[in-house]
């Protein structure tokens, strides 16, 4: 599946988003698909726990540490300059008159590093997912195998998902940042799909801890074939799944 993104601005609608997930729905119903990233601490039933001491996974590299310090102080300097320049480092008049904003493009390997691909292979499934640049380096290609075979562990009932998730923006010293989409009310995706239905999830920073897994969802139906498809997901049309 090939993806490009941009946002459209219309009436004021407030929704500060952190990340986006794309999950194909194969022969499963919408309620059966679980488009969430599983943590590395997940252990499938019957698998022995990993008792490796934590200190063995620490990489002591002095040169890398110096580079990280320089990187974070550079980000701190940029944040201070951007704060005095205007919202997100742009003049205020430009921010107020903005109608569209391109959030993600796929032009280089660095653009691909802003995304994380995942599949049920992480929890014992057989699906595989990969992300690479197209031949003309103008788009990204998400490809792989979606396998809904259920592992024979006696507990798992459903299996088979593939997802593409954007990384959360980080500022100086790894403090969390968020995409400010409060000036926009629509998400525009330019895709060339595989004919399967996909689910677009938007996660926000919730105030209460019991809402941390709430997602805003939009169901996207791709046509398949060689032609590009423009999908406009209105923020007013998304629904929340708890």
mmCIF file of N, CA and C in Angstrom, residues 82-198:
data_model
loop_
_atom_site.group_PDB
_atom_site.id
_atom_site.type_symbol
_atom_site.label_atom_id
_atom_site.label_comp_id
_atom_site.label_asym_id
_atom_site.label_seq_id
_atom_site.Cartn_x
_atom_site.Cartn_y
_atom_site.Cartn_z
ATOM 1 N N UNK A 82 12.517 28.921 18.061
ATOM 2 C CA UNK A 82 11.173 28.779 17.502
ATOM 3 C C UNK A 82 10.124 29.432 18.393
ATOM 4 N N UNK A 83 10.330 29.382 19.701
ATOM 5 C CA UNK A 83 9.362 29.966 20.627
ATOM 6 C C UNK A 83 9.252 31.476 20.423
ATOM 7 N N UNK A 84 10.370 32.139 20.152
ATOM 8 C CA UNK A 84 10.349 33.585 19.946
ATOM 9 C C UNK A 84 9.947 33.952 18.527
ATOM 10 N N UNK A 85 10.095 33.030 17.583
ATOM 11 C CA UNK A 85 9.709 33.318 16.196
ATOM 12 C C UNK A 85 8.200 33.290 16.023
ATOM 13 N N UNK A 86 7.550 32.260 16.586
ATOM 14 C CA UNK A 86 6.106 32.112 16.453
ATOM 15 C C UNK A 86 5.707 30.671 16.665
ATOM 16 N N UNK A 87 4.423 30.341 16.486
ATOM 17 C CA UNK A 87 3.970 28.958 16.664
ATOM 18 C C UNK A 87 4.719 27.996 15.751
ATOM 19 N N UNK A 88 5.326 26.977 16.366
ATOM 20 C CA UNK A 88 6.074 25.957 15.632
ATOM 21 C C UNK A 88 7.184 26.561 14.778
ATOM 22 N N UNK A 89 7.750 27.679 15.228
ATOM 23 C CA UNK A 89 8.875 28.280 14.529
ATOM 24 C C UNK A 89 8.520 29.057 13.285
ATOM 25 N N UNK A 90 7.245 29.411 13.106
ATOM 26 C CA UNK A 90 6.815 30.171 11.935
ATOM 27 C C UNK A 90 6.175 31.475 12.378
ATOM 28 N N UNK A 91 6.213 32.505 11.530
ATOM 29 C CA UNK A 91 5.570 33.775 11.894
ATOM 30 C C UNK A 91 4.085 33.580 12.176
ATOM 31 N N UNK A 92 3.540 34.418 13.062
ATOM 32 C CA UNK A 92 2.145 34.278 13.473
ATOM 33 C C UNK A 92 1.187 34.453 12.301
ATOM 34 N N UNK A 93 1.463 35.396 11.400
ATOM 35 C CA UNK A 93 0.571 35.633 10.269
ATOM 36 C C UNK A 93 0.514 34.416 9.357
ATOM 37 N N UNK A 94 1.641 33.743 9.200
ATOM 38 C CA UNK A 94 1.665 32.535 8.376
ATOM 39 C C UNK A 94 0.853 31.425 9.029
ATOM 40 N N UNK A 95 0.912 31.336 10.345
ATOM 41 C CA UNK A 95 0.152 30.310 11.065
ATOM 42 C C UNK A 95 -1.354 30.566 10.967
ATOM 43 N N UNK A 96 -1.765 31.837 11.041
ATOM 44 C CA UNK A 96 -3.187 32.166 11.008
ATOM 45 C C UNK A 96 -3.795 31.963 9.630
ATOM 46 N N UNK A 97 -3.014 32.198 8.574
ATOM 47 C CA UNK A 97 -3.528 32.090 7.207
ATOM 48 C C UNK A 97 -3.319 30.711 6.601
ATOM 49 N N UNK A 98 -2.781 29.796 7.359
ATOM 50 C CA UNK A 98 -2.483 28.464 6.835
ATOM 51 C C UNK A 98 -3.767 27.697 6.531
ATOM 52 N N UNK A 99 -3.857 27.119 5.331
ATOM 53 C CA UNK A 99 -5.020 26.346 4.919
ATOM 54 C C UNK A 99 -4.728 24.851 4.871
ATOM 55 N N UNK A 100 -3.543 24.479 4.482
ATOM 56 C CA UNK A 100 -3.145 23.071 4.440
ATOM 57 C C UNK A 100 -1.763 22.931 5.054
ATOM 58 N N UNK A 101 -1.467 21.740 5.529
ATOM 59 C CA UNK A 101 -0.149 21.459 6.094
ATOM 60 C C UNK A 101 0.224 20.014 5.789
ATOM 61 N N UNK A 102 1.365 19.830 5.177
ATOM 62 C CA UNK A 102 1.867 18.485 4.898
ATOM 63 C C UNK A 102 2.642 18.010 6.120
ATOM 64 N N UNK A 103 2.171 16.938 6.728
ATOM 65 C CA UNK A 103 2.799 16.421 7.938
ATOM 66 C C UNK A 103 3.868 15.389 7.606
ATOM 67 N N UNK A 104 3.540 14.444 6.729
ATOM 68 C CA UNK A 104 4.477 13.378 6.388
ATOM 69 C C UNK A 104 4.656 13.292 4.878
ATOM 70 N N UNK A 105 5.895 13.172 4.463
ATOM 71 C CA UNK A 105 6.250 12.885 3.082
ATOM 72 C C UNK A 105 7.217 11.714 3.086
ATOM 73 N N UNK A 106 7.349 11.086 1.943
ATOM 74 C CA UNK A 106 8.253 9.946 1.817
ATOM 75 C C UNK A 106 9.215 10.226 0.672
ATOM 76 N N UNK A 107 10.338 10.838 1.024
ATOM 77 C CA UNK A 107 11.332 11.211 0.023
ATOM 78 C C UNK A 107 12.703 10.599 0.302
ATOM 79 N N UNK A 108 12.933 10.135 1.513
ATOM 80 C CA UNK A 108 14.249 9.607 1.869
ATOM 81 C C UNK A 108 14.091 8.568 2.971
ATOM 82 N N UNK A 109 15.194 7.908 3.275
ATOM 83 C CA UNK A 109 15.187 6.915 4.339
ATOM 84 C C UNK A 109 14.910 7.558 5.690
ATOM 85 N N UNK A 110 15.306 8.816 5.835
ATOM 86 C CA UNK A 110 15.047 9.531 7.083
ATOM 87 C C UNK A 110 13.547 9.706 7.318
ATOM 88 N N UNK A 111 12.772 9.875 6.248
ATOM 89 C CA UNK A 111 11.316 9.981 6.387
ATOM 90 C C UNK A 111 10.713 8.664 6.862
ATOM 91 N N UNK A 112 11.276 7.553 6.414
ATOM 92 C CA UNK A 112 10.756 6.250 6.831
ATOM 93 C C UNK A 112 11.048 5.976 8.302
ATOM 94 N N UNK A 113 12.100 6.592 8.831
ATOM 95 C CA UNK A 113 12.459 6.366 10.230
ATOM 96 C C UNK A 113 11.467 7.001 11.194
ATOM 97 N N UNK A 114 10.530 7.798 10.685
ATOM 98 C CA UNK A 114 9.494 8.380 11.529
ATOM 99 C C UNK A 114 8.335 7.415 11.766
ATOM 100 N N UNK A 115 8.429 6.220 11.199
ATOM 101 C CA UNK A 115 7.340 5.253 11.279
ATOM 102 C C UNK A 115 7.829 3.929 11.849
ATOM 103 N N UNK A 116 6.892 3.182 12.425
ATOM 104 C CA UNK A 116 7.171 1.857 12.971
ATOM 105 C C UNK A 116 6.166 0.881 12.369
ATOM 106 N N UNK A 117 6.658 -0.185 11.765
ATOM 107 C CA UNK A 117 5.778 -1.219 11.227
ATOM 108 C C UNK A 117 5.669 -2.345 12.245
ATOM 109 N N UNK A 118 4.513 -2.954 12.288
ATOM 110 C CA UNK A 118 4.266 -4.003 13.271
ATOM 111 C C UNK A 118 3.286 -5.011 12.688
ATOM 112 N N UNK A 119 3.327 -6.228 13.201
ATOM 113 C CA UNK A 119 2.393 -7.274 12.798
ATOM 114 C C UNK A 119 2.215 -8.238 13.959
ATOM 115 N N UNK A 120 1.314 -9.195 13.783
ATOM 116 C CA UNK A 120 1.074 -10.160 14.856
ATOM 117 C C UNK A 120 2.229 -11.144 15.011
ATOM 118 N N UNK A 121 3.269 -11.004 14.189
ATOM 119 C CA UNK A 121 4.449 -11.843 14.353
ATOM 120 C C UNK A 121 5.114 -11.580 15.702
ATOM 121 N N UNK A 122 4.920 -10.377 16.236
ATOM 122 C CA UNK A 122 5.498 -10.029 17.529
ATOM 123 C C UNK A 122 4.869 -10.810 18.674
ATOM 124 N N UNK A 123 3.669 -11.328 18.471
ATOM 125 C CA UNK A 123 2.985 -12.072 19.531
ATOM 126 C C UNK A 123 2.718 -13.512 19.109
ATOM 127 N N UNK A 124 3.538 -14.014 18.178
ATOM 128 C CA UNK A 124 3.431 -15.409 17.787
ATOM 129 C C UNK A 124 2.680 -15.678 16.511
ATOM 130 N N UNK A 125 2.191 -14.636 15.816
ATOM 131 C CA UNK A 125 1.469 -14.825 14.564
ATOM 132 C C UNK A 125 2.405 -15.051 13.390
ATOM 133 N N UNK A 126 1.828 -15.120 12.190
ATOM 134 C CA UNK A 126 2.602 -15.425 10.989
ATOM 135 C C UNK A 126 2.574 -14.306 9.959
ATOM 136 N N UNK A 127 2.005 -13.161 10.292
ATOM 137 C CA UNK A 127 1.972 -12.040 9.354
ATOM 138 C C UNK A 127 3.330 -11.350 9.306
ATOM 139 N N UNK A 128 3.623 -10.721 8.170
ATOM 140 C CA UNK A 128 4.878 -9.996 7.985
ATOM 141 C C UNK A 128 4.578 -8.650 7.333
ATOM 142 N N UNK A 129 5.274 -7.605 7.775
ATOM 143 C CA UNK A 129 5.067 -6.259 7.248
ATOM 144 C C UNK A 129 6.408 -5.576 7.042
ATOM 145 N N UNK A 130 6.530 -4.840 5.919
ATOM 146 C CA UNK A 130 7.760 -4.120 5.602
ATOM 147 C C UNK A 130 7.398 -2.761 5.009
ATOM 148 N N UNK A 131 8.310 -1.816 5.137
ATOM 149 C CA UNK A 131 8.114 -0.472 4.600
ATOM 150 C C UNK A 131 9.381 -0.054 3.873
ATOM 151 N N UNK A 132 9.225 0.436 2.641
ATOM 152 C CA UNK A 132 10.375 0.875 1.864
ATOM 153 C C UNK A 132 9.961 1.999 0.929
ATOM 154 N N UNK A 133 10.954 2.703 0.390
ATOM 155 C CA UNK A 133 10.695 3.748 -0.589
ATOM 156 C C UNK A 133 10.382 3.129 -1.943
ATOM 157 N N UNK A 134 9.551 3.812 -2.720
ATOM 158 C CA UNK A 134 9.266 3.349 -4.070
ATOM 159 C C UNK A 134 10.470 3.621 -4.971
ATOM 160 N N UNK A 135 10.401 3.164 -6.198
ATOM 161 C CA UNK A 135 11.537 3.289 -7.108
ATOM 162 C C UNK A 135 11.868 4.740 -7.433
ATOM 163 N N UNK A 136 10.849 5.612 -7.472
ATOM 164 C CA UNK A 136 11.104 7.018 -7.791
ATOM 165 C C UNK A 136 11.366 7.872 -6.556
ATOM 166 N N UNK A 137 11.407 7.255 -5.367
ATOM 167 C CA UNK A 137 11.680 7.957 -4.098
ATOM 168 C C UNK A 137 10.715 9.114 -3.866
ATOM 169 N N UNK A 138 9.462 8.941 -4.273
ATOM 170 C CA UNK A 138 8.441 9.956 -4.067
ATOM 171 C C UNK A 138 7.308 9.464 -3.170
ATOM 172 N N UNK A 139 7.229 8.170 -2.962
ATOM 173 C CA UNK A 139 6.185 7.578 -2.133
ATOM 174 C C UNK A 139 6.793 6.441 -1.324
ATOM 175 N N UNK A 140 6.005 5.909 -0.400
ATOM 176 C CA UNK A 140 6.428 4.761 0.404
ATOM 177 C C UNK A 140 5.547 3.571 0.066
ATOM 178 N N UNK A 141 6.110 2.397 0.160
ATOM 179 C CA UNK A 141 5.395 1.163 -0.145
ATOM 180 C C UNK A 141 5.345 0.301 1.108
ATOM 181 N N UNK A 142 4.129 0.051 1.583
ATOM 182 C CA UNK A 142 3.905 -0.850 2.708
ATOM 183 C C UNK A 142 3.449 -2.184 2.134
ATOM 184 N N UNK A 143 4.216 -3.233 2.388
ATOM 185 C CA UNK A 143 3.903 -4.526 1.793
ATOM 186 C C UNK A 143 4.193 -5.634 2.796
ATOM 187 N N UNK A 144 3.726 -6.822 2.472
ATOM 188 C CA UNK A 144 3.941 -7.954 3.359
ATOM 189 C C UNK A 144 2.881 -9.015 3.148
ATOM 190 N N UNK A 145 2.686 -9.842 4.164
ATOM 191 C CA UNK A 145 1.731 -10.941 4.120
ATOM 192 C C UNK A 145 0.830 -10.871 5.339
ATOM 193 N N UNK A 146 -0.481 -10.883 5.108
ATOM 194 C CA UNK A 146 -1.454 -10.892 6.196
ATOM 195 C C UNK A 146 -1.970 -12.311 6.359
ATOM 196 N N UNK A 147 -1.615 -12.944 7.466
ATOM 197 C CA UNK A 147 -1.960 -14.339 7.718
ATOM 198 C C UNK A 147 -2.853 -14.408 8.950
ATOM 199 N N UNK A 148 -4.067 -14.940 8.776
ATOM 200 C CA UNK A 148 -5.025 -15.013 9.883
ATOM 201 C C UNK A 148 -5.030 -16.375 10.565
ATOM 202 N N UNK A 149 -4.006 -17.194 10.322
ATOM 203 C CA UNK A 149 -3.932 -18.494 10.988
ATOM 204 C C UNK A 149 -3.751 -18.295 12.490
ATOM 205 N N UNK A 150 -4.529 -19.012 13.273
ATOM 206 C CA UNK A 150 -4.487 -18.871 14.728
ATOM 207 C C UNK A 150 -3.427 -19.799 15.303
ATOM 208 N N UNK A 151 -2.515 -19.298 16.150
ATOM 209 C CA UNK A 151 -1.515 -20.172 16.788
ATOM 210 C C UNK A 151 -2.192 -21.242 17.638
ATOM 211 N N UNK A 152 -1.612 -22.422 17.666
ATOM 212 C CA UNK A 152 -2.182 -23.541 18.415
ATOM 213 C C UNK A 152 -1.653 -23.518 19.848
ATOM 214 N N UNK A 153 -2.085 -22.499 20.605
ATOM 215 C CA UNK A 153 -1.666 -22.412 21.997
ATOM 216 C C UNK A 153 -2.818 -22.658 22.962
ATOM 217 N N UNK A 154 -4.016 -22.896 22.427
ATOM 218 C CA UNK A 154 -5.151 -23.200 23.274
ATOM 219 C C UNK A 154 -5.857 -21.991 23.855
ATOM 220 N N UNK A 155 -5.349 -20.777 23.620
ATOM 221 C CA UNK A 155 -5.953 -19.581 24.197
ATOM 222 C C UNK A 155 -6.301 -18.526 23.155
ATOM 223 N N UNK A 156 -5.463 -18.365 22.134
ATOM 224 C CA UNK A 156 -5.686 -17.341 21.120
ATOM 225 C C UNK A 156 -6.833 -17.745 20.199
ATOM 226 N N UNK A 157 -7.789 -16.841 20.016
ATOM 227 C CA UNK A 157 -8.950 -17.115 19.167
ATOM 228 C C UNK A 157 -8.848 -16.432 17.808
ATOM 229 N N UNK A 158 -8.234 -15.241 17.765
ATOM 230 C CA UNK A 158 -8.131 -14.486 16.522
ATOM 231 C C UNK A 158 -6.690 -14.036 16.336
ATOM 232 N N UNK A 159 -6.269 -13.958 15.098
ATOM 233 C CA UNK A 159 -4.913 -13.512 14.802
ATOM 234 C C UNK A 159 -4.884 -12.931 13.395
ATOM 235 N N UNK A 160 -3.859 -12.147 13.135
ATOM 236 C CA UNK A 160 -3.691 -11.577 11.812
ATOM 237 C C UNK A 160 -3.917 -10.086 11.760
ATOM 238 N N UNK A 161 -2.866 -9.290 11.873
ATOM 239 C CA UNK A 161 -2.971 -7.849 11.678
ATOM 240 C C UNK A 161 -1.624 -7.309 11.222
ATOM 241 N N UNK A 162 -1.662 -6.210 10.506
ATOM 242 C CA UNK A 162 -0.468 -5.473 10.097
ATOM 243 C C UNK A 162 -0.748 -3.999 10.352
ATOM 244 N N UNK A 163 0.241 -3.268 10.807
ATOM 245 C CA UNK A 163 0.006 -1.866 11.138
ATOM 246 C C UNK A 163 1.224 -1.020 10.802
ATOM 247 N N UNK A 164 0.962 0.250 10.609
ATOM 248 C CA UNK A 164 1.989 1.263 10.378
ATOM 249 C C UNK A 164 1.697 2.406 11.329
ATOM 250 N N UNK A 165 2.631 2.705 12.212
ATOM 251 C CA UNK A 165 2.402 3.681 13.270
ATOM 252 C C UNK A 165 3.470 4.758 13.236
ATOM 253 N N UNK A 166 3.043 6.004 13.337
ATOM 254 C CA UNK A 166 4.004 7.106 13.371
ATOM 255 C C UNK A 166 4.597 7.226 14.768
ATOM 256 N N UNK A 167 5.864 7.576 14.826
ATOM 257 C CA UNK A 167 6.526 7.746 16.109
ATOM 258 C C UNK A 167 6.086 9.059 16.753
ATOM 259 N N UNK A 168 6.040 9.059 18.069
ATOM 260 C CA UNK A 168 5.678 10.279 18.781
ATOM 261 C C UNK A 168 6.819 11.289 18.675
ATOM 262 N N UNK A 169 6.531 12.539 18.302
ATOM 263 C CA UNK A 169 7.597 13.545 18.221
ATOM 264 C C UNK A 169 8.242 13.764 19.585
ATOM 265 N N UNK A 170 9.538 13.984 19.569
ATOM 266 C CA UNK A 170 10.279 14.220 20.804
ATOM 267 C C UNK A 170 11.109 15.485 20.671
ATOM 268 N N UNK A 171 11.183 16.224 21.761
ATOM 269 C CA UNK A 171 11.978 17.434 21.791
ATOM 270 C C UNK A 171 13.310 17.198 22.471
ATOM 271 N N UNK A 172 13.889 18.261 22.983
ATOM 272 C CA UNK A 172 15.175 18.156 23.661
ATOM 273 C C UNK A 172 15.056 17.276 24.895
ATOM 274 N N UNK A 173 16.067 16.433 25.087
ATOM 275 C CA UNK A 173 16.149 15.524 26.234
ATOM 276 C C UNK A 173 14.932 14.593 26.300
ATOM 277 N N UNK A 174 14.434 14.229 25.100
ATOM 278 C CA UNK A 174 13.393 13.209 24.934
ATOM 279 C C UNK A 174 12.072 13.546 25.618
ATOM 280 N N UNK A 175 11.764 14.822 25.780
ATOM 281 C CA UNK A 175 10.441 15.137 26.312
ATOM 282 C C UNK A 175 9.411 15.018 25.192
ATOM 283 N N UNK A 176 8.224 14.562 25.548
ATOM 284 C CA UNK A 176 7.192 14.266 24.562
ATOM 285 C C UNK A 176 6.596 15.537 23.965
ATOM 286 N N UNK A 177 6.398 15.494 22.647
ATOM 287 C CA UNK A 177 5.722 16.568 21.943
ATOM 288 C C UNK A 177 4.535 15.967 21.194
ATOM 289 N N UNK A 178 3.643 16.829 20.722
ATOM 290 C CA UNK A 178 2.447 16.356 20.038
ATOM 291 C C UNK A 178 2.209 17.189 18.782
ATOM 292 N N UNK A 179 1.515 16.594 17.835
ATOM 293 C CA UNK A 179 1.107 17.324 16.641
ATOM 294 C C UNK A 179 -0.094 18.207 16.996
ATOM 295 N N UNK A 180 0.037 19.496 16.773
ATOM 296 C CA UNK A 180 -1.058 20.423 17.047
ATOM 297 C C UNK A 180 -1.915 20.555 15.796
ATOM 298 N N UNK A 181 -3.056 19.871 15.796
ATOM 299 C CA UNK A 181 -3.971 19.909 14.658
ATOM 300 C C UNK A 181 -5.237 20.684 15.000
ATOM 301 N N UNK A 182 -5.168 21.562 15.972
ATOM 302 C CA UNK A 182 -6.358 22.277 16.426
ATOM 303 C C UNK A 182 -6.918 23.214 15.361
ATOM 304 N N UNK A 183 -6.122 23.589 14.356
ATOM 305 C CA UNK A 183 -6.595 24.491 13.302
ATOM 306 C C UNK A 183 -7.189 23.744 12.117
ATOM 307 N N UNK A 184 -7.262 22.431 12.187
ATOM 308 C CA UNK A 184 -7.719 21.632 11.051
ATOM 309 C C UNK A 184 -8.881 20.743 11.471
ATOM 310 N N UNK A 185 -9.680 20.355 10.498
ATOM 311 C CA UNK A 185 -10.807 19.475 10.798
ATOM 312 C C UNK A 185 -10.926 18.319 9.818
ATOM 313 N N UNK A 186 -9.881 18.065 9.025
ATOM 314 C CA UNK A 186 -9.934 16.957 8.080
ATOM 315 C C UNK A 186 -8.529 16.414 7.846
ATOM 316 N N UNK A 187 -8.458 15.119 7.653
ATOM 317 C CA UNK A 187 -7.210 14.425 7.336
ATOM 318 C C UNK A 187 -7.297 13.926 5.899
ATOM 319 N N UNK A 188 -6.344 14.331 5.075
ATOM 320 C CA UNK A 188 -6.345 13.975 3.658
ATOM 321 C C UNK A 188 -5.234 12.966 3.406
ATOM 322 N N UNK A 189 -5.596 11.806 2.878
ATOM 323 C CA UNK A 189 -4.634 10.761 2.563
ATOM 324 C C UNK A 189 -4.686 10.472 1.070
ATOM 325 N N UNK A 190 -3.530 10.418 0.459
ATOM 326 C CA UNK A 190 -3.433 10.028 -0.949
ATOM 327 C C UNK A 190 -2.781 8.658 -0.987
ATOM 328 N N UNK A 191 -3.547 7.658 -1.389
ATOM 329 C CA UNK A 191 -3.100 6.273 -1.281
ATOM 330 C C UNK A 191 -3.364 5.525 -2.580
ATOM 331 N N UNK A 192 -2.739 4.391 -2.691
ATOM 332 C CA UNK A 192 -3.053 3.414 -3.737
ATOM 333 C C UNK A 192 -3.166 2.082 -3.015
ATOM 334 N N UNK A 193 -4.401 1.696 -2.698
ATOM 335 C CA UNK A 193 -4.640 0.581 -1.803
ATOM 336 C C UNK A 193 -4.635 -0.769 -2.480
ATOM 337 N N UNK A 194 -4.860 -1.798 -1.657
ATOM 338 C CA UNK A 194 -4.845 -3.181 -2.122
ATOM 339 C C UNK A 194 -6.240 -3.785 -2.191
ATOM 340 N N UNK A 195 -7.283 -2.965 -1.999
ATOM 341 C CA UNK A 195 -8.644 -3.471 -2.057
ATOM 342 C C UNK A 195 -9.214 -3.875 -0.714
ATOM 343 N N UNK A 196 -8.380 -3.943 0.314
ATOM 344 C CA UNK A 196 -8.861 -4.306 1.646
ATOM 345 C C UNK A 196 -9.360 -3.060 2.382
ATOM 346 N N UNK A 197 -10.258 -3.243 3.344
ATOM 347 C CA UNK A 197 -10.605 -2.124 4.233
ATOM 348 C C UNK A 197 -9.512 -1.928 5.274
ATOM 349 N N UNK A 198 -9.215 -0.680 5.578
ATOM 350 C CA UNK A 198 -8.207 -0.336 6.577
ATOM 351 C C UNK A 198 -8.849 0.545 7.638
#
